[in-house]
Coordinates of C-alpha atoms in Angstrom, one line a residue:
Chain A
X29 CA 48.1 30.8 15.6
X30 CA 49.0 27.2 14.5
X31 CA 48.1 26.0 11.5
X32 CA 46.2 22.7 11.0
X33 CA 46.7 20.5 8.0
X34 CA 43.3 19.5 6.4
X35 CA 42.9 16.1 5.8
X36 CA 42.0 16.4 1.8
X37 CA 39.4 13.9 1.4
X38 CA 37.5 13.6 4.8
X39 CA 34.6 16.3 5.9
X40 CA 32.2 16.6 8.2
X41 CA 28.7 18.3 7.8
X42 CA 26.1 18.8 10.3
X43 CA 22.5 19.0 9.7
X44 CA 21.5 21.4 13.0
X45 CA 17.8 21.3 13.7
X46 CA 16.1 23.9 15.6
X47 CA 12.7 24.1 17.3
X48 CA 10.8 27.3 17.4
X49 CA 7.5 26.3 19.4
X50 CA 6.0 26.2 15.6
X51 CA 7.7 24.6 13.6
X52 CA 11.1 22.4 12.7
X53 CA 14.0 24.6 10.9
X54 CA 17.5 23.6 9.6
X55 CA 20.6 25.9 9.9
X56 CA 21.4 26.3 6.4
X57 CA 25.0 28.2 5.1
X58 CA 24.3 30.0 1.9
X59 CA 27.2 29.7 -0.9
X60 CA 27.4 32.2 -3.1
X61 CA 30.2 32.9 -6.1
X62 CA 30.5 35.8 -8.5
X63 CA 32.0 36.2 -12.0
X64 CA 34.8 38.9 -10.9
X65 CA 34.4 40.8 -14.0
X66 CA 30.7 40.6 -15.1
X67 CA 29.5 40.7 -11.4
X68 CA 27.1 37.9 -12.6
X69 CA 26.1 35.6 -9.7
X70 CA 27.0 32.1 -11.1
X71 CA 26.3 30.2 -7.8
X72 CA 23.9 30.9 -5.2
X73 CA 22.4 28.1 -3.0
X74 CA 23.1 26.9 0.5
X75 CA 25.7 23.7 2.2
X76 CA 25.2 22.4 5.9
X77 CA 27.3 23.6 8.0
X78 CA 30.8 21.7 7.1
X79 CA 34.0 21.4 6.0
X80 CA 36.9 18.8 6.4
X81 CA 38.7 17.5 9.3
X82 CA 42.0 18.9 10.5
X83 CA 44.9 15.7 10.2
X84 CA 45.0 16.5 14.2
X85 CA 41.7 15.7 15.1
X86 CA 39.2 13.7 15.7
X87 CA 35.8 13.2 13.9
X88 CA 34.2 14.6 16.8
X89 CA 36.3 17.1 17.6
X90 CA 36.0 18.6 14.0
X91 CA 32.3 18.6 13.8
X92 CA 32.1 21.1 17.1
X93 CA 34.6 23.2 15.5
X94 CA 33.3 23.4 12.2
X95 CA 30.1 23.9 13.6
X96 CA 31.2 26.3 15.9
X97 CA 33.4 28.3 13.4
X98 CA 30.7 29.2 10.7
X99 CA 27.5 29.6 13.2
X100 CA 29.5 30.2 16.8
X101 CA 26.9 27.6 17.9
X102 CA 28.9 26.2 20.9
X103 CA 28.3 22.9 23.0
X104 CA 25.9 20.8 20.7
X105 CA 25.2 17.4 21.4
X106 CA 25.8 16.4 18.2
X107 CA 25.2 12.5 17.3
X108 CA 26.5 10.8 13.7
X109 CA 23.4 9.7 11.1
X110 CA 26.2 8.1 8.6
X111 CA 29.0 8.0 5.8
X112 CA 28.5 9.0 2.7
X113 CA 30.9 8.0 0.1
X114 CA 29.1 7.9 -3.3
X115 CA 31.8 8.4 -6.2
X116 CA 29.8 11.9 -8.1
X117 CA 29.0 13.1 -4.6
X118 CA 31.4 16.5 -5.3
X119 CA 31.5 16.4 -9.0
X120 CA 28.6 18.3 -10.2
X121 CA 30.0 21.3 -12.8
X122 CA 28.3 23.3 -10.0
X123 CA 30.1 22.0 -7.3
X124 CA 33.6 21.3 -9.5
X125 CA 33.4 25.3 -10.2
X126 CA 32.9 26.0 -6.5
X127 CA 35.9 23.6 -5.7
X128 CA 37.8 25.0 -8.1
X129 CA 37.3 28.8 -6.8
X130 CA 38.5 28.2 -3.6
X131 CA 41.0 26.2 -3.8
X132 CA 41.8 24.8 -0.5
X133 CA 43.4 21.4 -1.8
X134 CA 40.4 19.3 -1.7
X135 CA 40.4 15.8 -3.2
X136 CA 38.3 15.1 -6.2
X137 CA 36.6 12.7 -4.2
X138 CA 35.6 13.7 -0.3
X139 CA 33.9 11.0 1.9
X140 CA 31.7 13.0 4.7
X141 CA 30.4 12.1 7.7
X142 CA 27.2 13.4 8.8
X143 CA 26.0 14.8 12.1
X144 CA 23.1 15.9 14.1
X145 CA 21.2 18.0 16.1
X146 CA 18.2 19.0 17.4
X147 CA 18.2 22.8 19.4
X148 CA 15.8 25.3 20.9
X149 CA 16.6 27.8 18.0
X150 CA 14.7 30.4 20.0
X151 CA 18.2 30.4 22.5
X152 CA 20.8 30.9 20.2
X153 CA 22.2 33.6 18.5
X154 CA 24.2 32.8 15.7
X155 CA 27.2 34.4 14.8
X156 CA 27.5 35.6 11.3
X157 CA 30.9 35.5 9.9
X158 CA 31.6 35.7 6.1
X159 CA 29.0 34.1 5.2
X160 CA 25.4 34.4 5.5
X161 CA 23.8 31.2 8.1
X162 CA 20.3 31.3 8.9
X163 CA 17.5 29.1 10.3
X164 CA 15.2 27.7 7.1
X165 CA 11.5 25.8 7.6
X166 CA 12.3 22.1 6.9
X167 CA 9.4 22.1 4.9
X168 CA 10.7 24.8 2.3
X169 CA 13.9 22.8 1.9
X170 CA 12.4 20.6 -0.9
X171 CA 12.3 23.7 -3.1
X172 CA 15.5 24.9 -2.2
X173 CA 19.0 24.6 -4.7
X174 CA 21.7 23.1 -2.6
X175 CA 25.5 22.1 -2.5
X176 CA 27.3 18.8 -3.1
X177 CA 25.0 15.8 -2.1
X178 CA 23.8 17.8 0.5
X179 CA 19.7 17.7 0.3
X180 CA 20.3 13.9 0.7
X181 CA 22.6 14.0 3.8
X182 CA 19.4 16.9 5.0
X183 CA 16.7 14.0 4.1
X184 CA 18.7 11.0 5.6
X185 CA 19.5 13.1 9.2
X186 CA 15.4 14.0 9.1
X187 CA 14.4 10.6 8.8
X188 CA 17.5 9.6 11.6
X189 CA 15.8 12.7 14.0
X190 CA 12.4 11.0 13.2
X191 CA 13.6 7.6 14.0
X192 CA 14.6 8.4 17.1
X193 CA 12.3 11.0 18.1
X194 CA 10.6 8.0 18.6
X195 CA 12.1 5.6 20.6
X196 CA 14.4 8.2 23.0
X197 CA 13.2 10.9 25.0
X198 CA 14.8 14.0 23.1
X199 CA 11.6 15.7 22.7
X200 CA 11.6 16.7 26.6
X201 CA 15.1 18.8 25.7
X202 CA 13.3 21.1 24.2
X203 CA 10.5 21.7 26.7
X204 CA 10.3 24.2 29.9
X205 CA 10.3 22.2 32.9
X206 CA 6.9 22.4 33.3
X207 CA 5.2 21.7 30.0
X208 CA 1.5 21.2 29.1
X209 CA 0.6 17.3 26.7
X210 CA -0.4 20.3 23.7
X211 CA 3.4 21.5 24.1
X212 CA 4.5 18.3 24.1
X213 CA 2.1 17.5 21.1
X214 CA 3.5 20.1 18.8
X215 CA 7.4 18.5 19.2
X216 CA 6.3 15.7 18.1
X217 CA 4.1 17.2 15.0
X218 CA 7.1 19.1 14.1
X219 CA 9.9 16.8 14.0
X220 CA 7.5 14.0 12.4
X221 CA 5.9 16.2 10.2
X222 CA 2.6 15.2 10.8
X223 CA -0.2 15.8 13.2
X224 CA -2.3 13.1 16.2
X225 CA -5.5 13.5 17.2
X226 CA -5.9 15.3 20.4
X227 CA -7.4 12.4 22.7
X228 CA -5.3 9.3 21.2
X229 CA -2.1 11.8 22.0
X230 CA -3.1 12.2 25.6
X231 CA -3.8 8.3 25.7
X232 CA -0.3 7.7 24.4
X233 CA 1.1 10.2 27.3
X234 CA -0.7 8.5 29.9
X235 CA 1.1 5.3 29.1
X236 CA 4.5 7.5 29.6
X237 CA 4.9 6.7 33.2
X238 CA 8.0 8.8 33.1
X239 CA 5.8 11.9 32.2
X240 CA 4.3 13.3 35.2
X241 CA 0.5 15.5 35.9
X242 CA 1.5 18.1 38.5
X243 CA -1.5 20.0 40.6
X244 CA 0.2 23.3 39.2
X245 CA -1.9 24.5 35.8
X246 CA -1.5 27.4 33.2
X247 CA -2.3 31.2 35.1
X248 CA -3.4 34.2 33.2
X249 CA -4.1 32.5 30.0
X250 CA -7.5 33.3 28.2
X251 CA -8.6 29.5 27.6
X252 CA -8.9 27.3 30.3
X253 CA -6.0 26.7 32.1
X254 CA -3.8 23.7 30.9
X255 CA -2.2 21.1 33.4
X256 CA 1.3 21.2 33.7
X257 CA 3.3 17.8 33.3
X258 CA 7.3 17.6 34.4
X259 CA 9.2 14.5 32.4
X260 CA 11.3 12.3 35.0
X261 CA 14.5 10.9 33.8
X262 CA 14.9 9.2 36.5
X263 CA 11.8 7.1 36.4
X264 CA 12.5 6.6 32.8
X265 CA 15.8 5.4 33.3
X266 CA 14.4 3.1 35.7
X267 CA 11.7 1.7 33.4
X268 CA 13.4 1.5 30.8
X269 CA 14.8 -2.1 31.3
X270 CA 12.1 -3.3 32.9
X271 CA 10.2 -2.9 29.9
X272 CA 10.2 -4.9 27.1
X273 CA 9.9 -1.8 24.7
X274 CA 9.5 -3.4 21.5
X275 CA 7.2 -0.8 19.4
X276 CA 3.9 -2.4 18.8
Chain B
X3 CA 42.9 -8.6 -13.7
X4 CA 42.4 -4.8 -12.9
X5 CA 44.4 -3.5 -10.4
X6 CA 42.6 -0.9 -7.9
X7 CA 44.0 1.5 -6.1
X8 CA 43.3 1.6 -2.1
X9 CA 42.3 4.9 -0.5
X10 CA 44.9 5.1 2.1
X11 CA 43.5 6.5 5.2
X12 CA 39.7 4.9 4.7
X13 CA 38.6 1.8 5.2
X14 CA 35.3 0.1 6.1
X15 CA 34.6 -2.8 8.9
X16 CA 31.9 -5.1 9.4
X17 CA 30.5 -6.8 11.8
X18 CA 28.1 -10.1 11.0
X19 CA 25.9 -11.0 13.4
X20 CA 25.1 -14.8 13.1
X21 CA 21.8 -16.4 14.7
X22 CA 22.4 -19.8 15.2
X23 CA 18.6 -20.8 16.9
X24 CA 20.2 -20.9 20.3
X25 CA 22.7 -17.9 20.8
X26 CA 24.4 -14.9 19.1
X27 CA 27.5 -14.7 17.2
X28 CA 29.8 -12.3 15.6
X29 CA 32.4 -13.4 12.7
X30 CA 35.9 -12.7 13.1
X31 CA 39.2 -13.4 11.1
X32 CA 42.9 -14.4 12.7
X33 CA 45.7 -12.5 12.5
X34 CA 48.7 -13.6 13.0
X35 CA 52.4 -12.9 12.2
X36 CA 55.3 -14.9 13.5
X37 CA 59.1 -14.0 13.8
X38 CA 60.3 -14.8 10.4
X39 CA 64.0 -16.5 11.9
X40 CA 62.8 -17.8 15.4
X41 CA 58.9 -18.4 14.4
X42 CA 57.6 -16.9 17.5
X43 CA 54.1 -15.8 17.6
X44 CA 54.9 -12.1 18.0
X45 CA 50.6 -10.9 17.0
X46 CA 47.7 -13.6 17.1
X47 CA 44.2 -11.9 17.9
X48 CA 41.0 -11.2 15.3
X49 CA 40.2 -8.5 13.6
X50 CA 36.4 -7.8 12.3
X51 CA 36.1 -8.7 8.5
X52 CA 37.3 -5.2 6.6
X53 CA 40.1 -3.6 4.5
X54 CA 40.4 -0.2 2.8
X55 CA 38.0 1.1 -0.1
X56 CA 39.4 1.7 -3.4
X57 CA 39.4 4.8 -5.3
X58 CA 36.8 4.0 -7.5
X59 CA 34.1 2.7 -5.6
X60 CA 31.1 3.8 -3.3
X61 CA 30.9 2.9 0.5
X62 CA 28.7 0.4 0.6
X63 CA 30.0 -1.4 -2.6
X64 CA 32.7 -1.8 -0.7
X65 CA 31.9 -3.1 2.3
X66 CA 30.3 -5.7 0.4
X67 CA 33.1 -6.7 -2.0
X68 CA 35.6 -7.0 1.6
X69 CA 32.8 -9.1 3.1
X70 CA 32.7 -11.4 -0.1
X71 CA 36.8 -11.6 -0.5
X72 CA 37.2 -12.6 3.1
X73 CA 34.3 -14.9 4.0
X74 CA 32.3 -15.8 1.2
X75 CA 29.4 -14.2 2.2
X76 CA 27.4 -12.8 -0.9
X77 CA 24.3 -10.5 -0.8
X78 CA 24.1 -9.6 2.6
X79 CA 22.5 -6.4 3.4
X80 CA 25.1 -4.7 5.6
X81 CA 23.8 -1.4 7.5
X82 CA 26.4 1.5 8.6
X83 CA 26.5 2.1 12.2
X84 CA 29.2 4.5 12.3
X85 CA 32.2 6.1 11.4
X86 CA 35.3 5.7 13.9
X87 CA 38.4 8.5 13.7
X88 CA 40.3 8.6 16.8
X89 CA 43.8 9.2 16.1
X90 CA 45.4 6.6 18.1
X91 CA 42.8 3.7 16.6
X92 CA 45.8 2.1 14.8
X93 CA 48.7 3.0 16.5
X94 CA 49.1 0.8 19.6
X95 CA 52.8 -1.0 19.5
X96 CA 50.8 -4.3 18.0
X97 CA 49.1 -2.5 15.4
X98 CA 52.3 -0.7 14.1
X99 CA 54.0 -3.9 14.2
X100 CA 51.6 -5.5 11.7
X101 CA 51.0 -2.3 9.4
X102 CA 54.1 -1.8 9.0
X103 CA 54.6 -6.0 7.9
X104 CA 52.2 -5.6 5.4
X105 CA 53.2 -2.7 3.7
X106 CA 50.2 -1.9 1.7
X107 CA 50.5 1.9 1.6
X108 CA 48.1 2.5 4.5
X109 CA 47.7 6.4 6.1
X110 CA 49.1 6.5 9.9
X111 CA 45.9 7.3 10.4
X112 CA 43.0 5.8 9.1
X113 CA 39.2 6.3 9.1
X114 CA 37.1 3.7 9.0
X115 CA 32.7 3.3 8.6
X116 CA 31.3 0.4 10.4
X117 CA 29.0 -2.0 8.9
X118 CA 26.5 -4.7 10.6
X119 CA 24.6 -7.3 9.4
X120 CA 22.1 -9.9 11.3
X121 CA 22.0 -13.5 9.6
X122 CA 21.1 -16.6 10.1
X123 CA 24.5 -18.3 10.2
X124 CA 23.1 -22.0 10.0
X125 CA 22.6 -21.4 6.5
X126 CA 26.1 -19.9 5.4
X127 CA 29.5 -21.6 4.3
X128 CA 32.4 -19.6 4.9
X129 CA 35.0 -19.9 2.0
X130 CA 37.8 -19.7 4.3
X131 CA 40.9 -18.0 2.0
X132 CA 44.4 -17.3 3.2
X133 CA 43.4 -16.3 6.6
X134 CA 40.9 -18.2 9.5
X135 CA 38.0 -17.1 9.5
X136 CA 34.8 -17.9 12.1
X137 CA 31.9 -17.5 14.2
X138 CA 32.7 -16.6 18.0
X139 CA 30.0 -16.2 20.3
X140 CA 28.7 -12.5 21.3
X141 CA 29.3 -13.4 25.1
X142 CA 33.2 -15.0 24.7
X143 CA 34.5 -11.5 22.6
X144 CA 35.0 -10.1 26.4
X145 CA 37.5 -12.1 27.0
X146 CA 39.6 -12.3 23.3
X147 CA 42.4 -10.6 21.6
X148 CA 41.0 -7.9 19.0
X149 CA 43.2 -5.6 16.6
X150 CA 43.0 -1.9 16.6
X151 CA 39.6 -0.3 17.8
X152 CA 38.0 -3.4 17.1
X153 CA 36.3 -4.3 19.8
X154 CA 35.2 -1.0 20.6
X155 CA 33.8 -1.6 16.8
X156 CA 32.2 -4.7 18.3
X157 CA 30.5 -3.1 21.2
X158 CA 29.5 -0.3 19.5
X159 CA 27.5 -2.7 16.8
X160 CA 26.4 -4.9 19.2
X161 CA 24.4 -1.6 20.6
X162 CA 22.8 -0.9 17.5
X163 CA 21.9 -4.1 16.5
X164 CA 19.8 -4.2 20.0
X165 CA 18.6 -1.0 19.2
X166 CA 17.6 -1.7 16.1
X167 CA 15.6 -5.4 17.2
X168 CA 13.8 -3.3 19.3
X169 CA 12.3 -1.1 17.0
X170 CA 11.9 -3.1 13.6
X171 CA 10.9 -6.5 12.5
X172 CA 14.3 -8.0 11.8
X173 CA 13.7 -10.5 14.5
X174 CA 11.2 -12.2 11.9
X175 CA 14.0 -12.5 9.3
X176 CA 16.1 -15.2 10.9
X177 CA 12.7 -17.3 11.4
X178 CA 11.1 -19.8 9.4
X179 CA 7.8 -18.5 7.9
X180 CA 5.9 -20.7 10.8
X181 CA 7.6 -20.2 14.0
X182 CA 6.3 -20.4 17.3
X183 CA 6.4 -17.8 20.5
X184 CA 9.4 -19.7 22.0
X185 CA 11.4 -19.6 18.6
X186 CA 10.6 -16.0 18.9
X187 CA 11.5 -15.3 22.3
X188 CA 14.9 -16.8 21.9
X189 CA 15.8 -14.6 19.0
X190 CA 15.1 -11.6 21.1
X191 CA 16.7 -13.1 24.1
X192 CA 19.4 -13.8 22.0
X193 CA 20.4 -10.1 20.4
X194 CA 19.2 -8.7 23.8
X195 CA 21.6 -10.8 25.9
X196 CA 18.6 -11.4 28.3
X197 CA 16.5 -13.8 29.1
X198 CA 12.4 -12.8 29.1
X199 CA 9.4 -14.0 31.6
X200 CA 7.5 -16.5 29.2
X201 CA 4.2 -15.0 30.1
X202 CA 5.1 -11.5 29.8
X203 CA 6.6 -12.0 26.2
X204 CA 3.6 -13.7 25.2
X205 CA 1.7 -10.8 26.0
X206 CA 4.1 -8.2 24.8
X207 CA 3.5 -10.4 21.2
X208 CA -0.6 -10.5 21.6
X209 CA -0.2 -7.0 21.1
X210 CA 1.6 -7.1 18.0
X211 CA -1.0 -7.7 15.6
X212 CA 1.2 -8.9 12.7
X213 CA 2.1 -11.9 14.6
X214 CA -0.6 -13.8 13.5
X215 CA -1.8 -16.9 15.2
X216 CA -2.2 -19.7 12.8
X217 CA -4.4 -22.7 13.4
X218 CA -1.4 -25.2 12.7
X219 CA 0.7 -26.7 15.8
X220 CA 3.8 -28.1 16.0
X221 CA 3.9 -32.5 14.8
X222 CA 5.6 -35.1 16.4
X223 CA 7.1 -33.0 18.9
X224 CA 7.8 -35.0 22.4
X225 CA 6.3 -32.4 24.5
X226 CA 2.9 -30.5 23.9
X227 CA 2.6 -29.3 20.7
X228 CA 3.3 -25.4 20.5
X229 CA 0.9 -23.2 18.3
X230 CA 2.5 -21.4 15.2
X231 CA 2.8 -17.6 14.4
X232 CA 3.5 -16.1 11.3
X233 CA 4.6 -12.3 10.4
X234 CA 2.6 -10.2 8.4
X235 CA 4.6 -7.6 6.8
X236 CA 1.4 -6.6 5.1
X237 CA -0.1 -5.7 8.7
X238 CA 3.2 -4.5 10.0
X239 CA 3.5 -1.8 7.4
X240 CA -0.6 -1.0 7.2
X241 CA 0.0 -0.2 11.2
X242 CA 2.8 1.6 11.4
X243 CA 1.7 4.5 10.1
X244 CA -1.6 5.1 12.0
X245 CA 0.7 4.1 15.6
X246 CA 1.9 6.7 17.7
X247 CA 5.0 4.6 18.0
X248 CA 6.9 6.0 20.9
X249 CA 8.1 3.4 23.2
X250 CA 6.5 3.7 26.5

């Protein structure tokens, strides 16, 4: 096995959404840290998913494998939402003890570059290695102790997902081919946190040339059967220049 | 004076936008290094305005204090738009050459977060210090000489920055507070590197409700006198929320 020299100062941490059909979620690492003799737990609360880059790779590169490594999560598009550099970012007595425990020749002061993702979480199965990852409701993260600066990188890549939840076609990843507007609804209620009113959503859709009414509708279901709508890259692609897509 | 120490393997870049009413520009400084004996030009390209952080200071503070050393510019609100670690972005033959001629202590391999900034560069005086330093328009950077990753740096910006135009008001910022739908429509054109169908902008802006017609019209003016529009941030903000803001 070769051994890769950590760069001491430079980490990445990704902020991994997942979709459940319900509800957003964040893959959350918990940290935990003993007193060896007492047993007492002196730190338990959870990190992203992240750790520095190797002096052999690039910033890319190390996010998959981090990412990869803690969660076996494999092949994520994952997409930078910024640098964070801020002088105390690491220095909490908190985090100083944590640092200080393992010992893996950090620098006092760690610049990290955030990434994201948004995932079916109902597809994966995550690997558990030493430490316990699972999937948390974005909504219970307010209440939640965390790592480092690492509630703020969580807030900054959800408003980043919300941004461009908006203005990029990502919510279609997460959808079935064929998908009915009250799927497609609840994407956009649960990455924006919100909800729309049933007819104005289906009069924004309509405007979504590149989202397209097939003759096929829902079978076997006990309300009225639901259309079913297929999104077309390829006509979105093809609009997309034409329009002048300023948000209005 | 205190002295501060550099970080040697992070630095920050940015790249100014300037608007001057008629096209797009980027600010750029000269390198150059000539044989010491023989005076031969042995580097002469541009680099974007940037230089390593210091130990004891935040990102963003700076990218602010480079910006202000090189070029004068104070209070600018510079915006990240990524963090660049290939391993090779500062190792091509040229680079070497010039890292290793001004010995500052730098990494092999250095990390660096990209900042942008939109101004209206009619209003600004450059302090020019020991090194050129000036405006270049968007469309000639093609064609030039650029350090490093640079101009990947460039592009990259460039990207966001027309992302960014099409999705928040900062086309309003670089306009007087009374401007009309042609001053406008060359802004956009401008960022967008495009030019618009007169009618269809004005009706993409009809549907803007915080461009606000006002009953004042352009004086003296040797052709007819254009009608003026201001922006309502008020409006803009009182909207946004109640929109269902995807792009269509």
């Amino acid at each position: 096995m070769i051994s890769h020299k950590i760069v001491p100062n430079i980490s990445v941490d990704c902020v991994i959404f997942g979709f459940d059909f319900e509800k957003l979620n964040v893959l959350l690492v918990e940290r935990e840290l003993k007193d060896e003799k007492s047993g007492e737990i002196l730190i338990k609360d959870h990190t992203l998913a992240g750790y520095h880059i190797f002096e052999d790779e690039d910033l890319d590169s190390a996010a998959a494998r981090i990412l990869k490594g803690l969660t076996g999560l494999d092949n994520i598009f994952l997409e930078q939402f910024g640098a964070f550099g801020q002088l105390d970012r690491v220095s909490s007595p908190k985090d100083k003890m944590w640092l200080d425990y393992i010992k893996k020749g950090f620098a006092d002061r760690i610049i990290t570059v955030g990434y994201l993702a948004l995932i079916d979480n109902t597809k994966v199965t995550l690997t558990l290695k030493d430490r316990n990852v699972a999937w948390f409701p974005v909504a219970t993260v307010k209440d939640m102790e965390m790592a480092f600066d690492h509630k703020y990188l969580f807030y900054t890549a959800l408003e980043a997902l919300q941004r461009k939840v908006k203005v990029e076609p990502i919510a279609f990843q997460l959808l079935p081919d064929y998908f009915t507007i009250s799927q497609l609804q609840k994407v956009y209620e649960a990455v924006l946190g919100t909800s729309f009113d049933k007819r104005n959503f289906r009069k924004k859709v309509a405007q979504m040339h590149y989202v397209i009414p097939l003759r096929k509708k829902q079978q076997g279901v006990p309300h009225k059967p639901a259309q079913y709508y297929l999104f077309s890259r390829e006509v979105y692609e093809k609009t997309r220049k034409a329009r002048i897509s300023f948000i209005i």
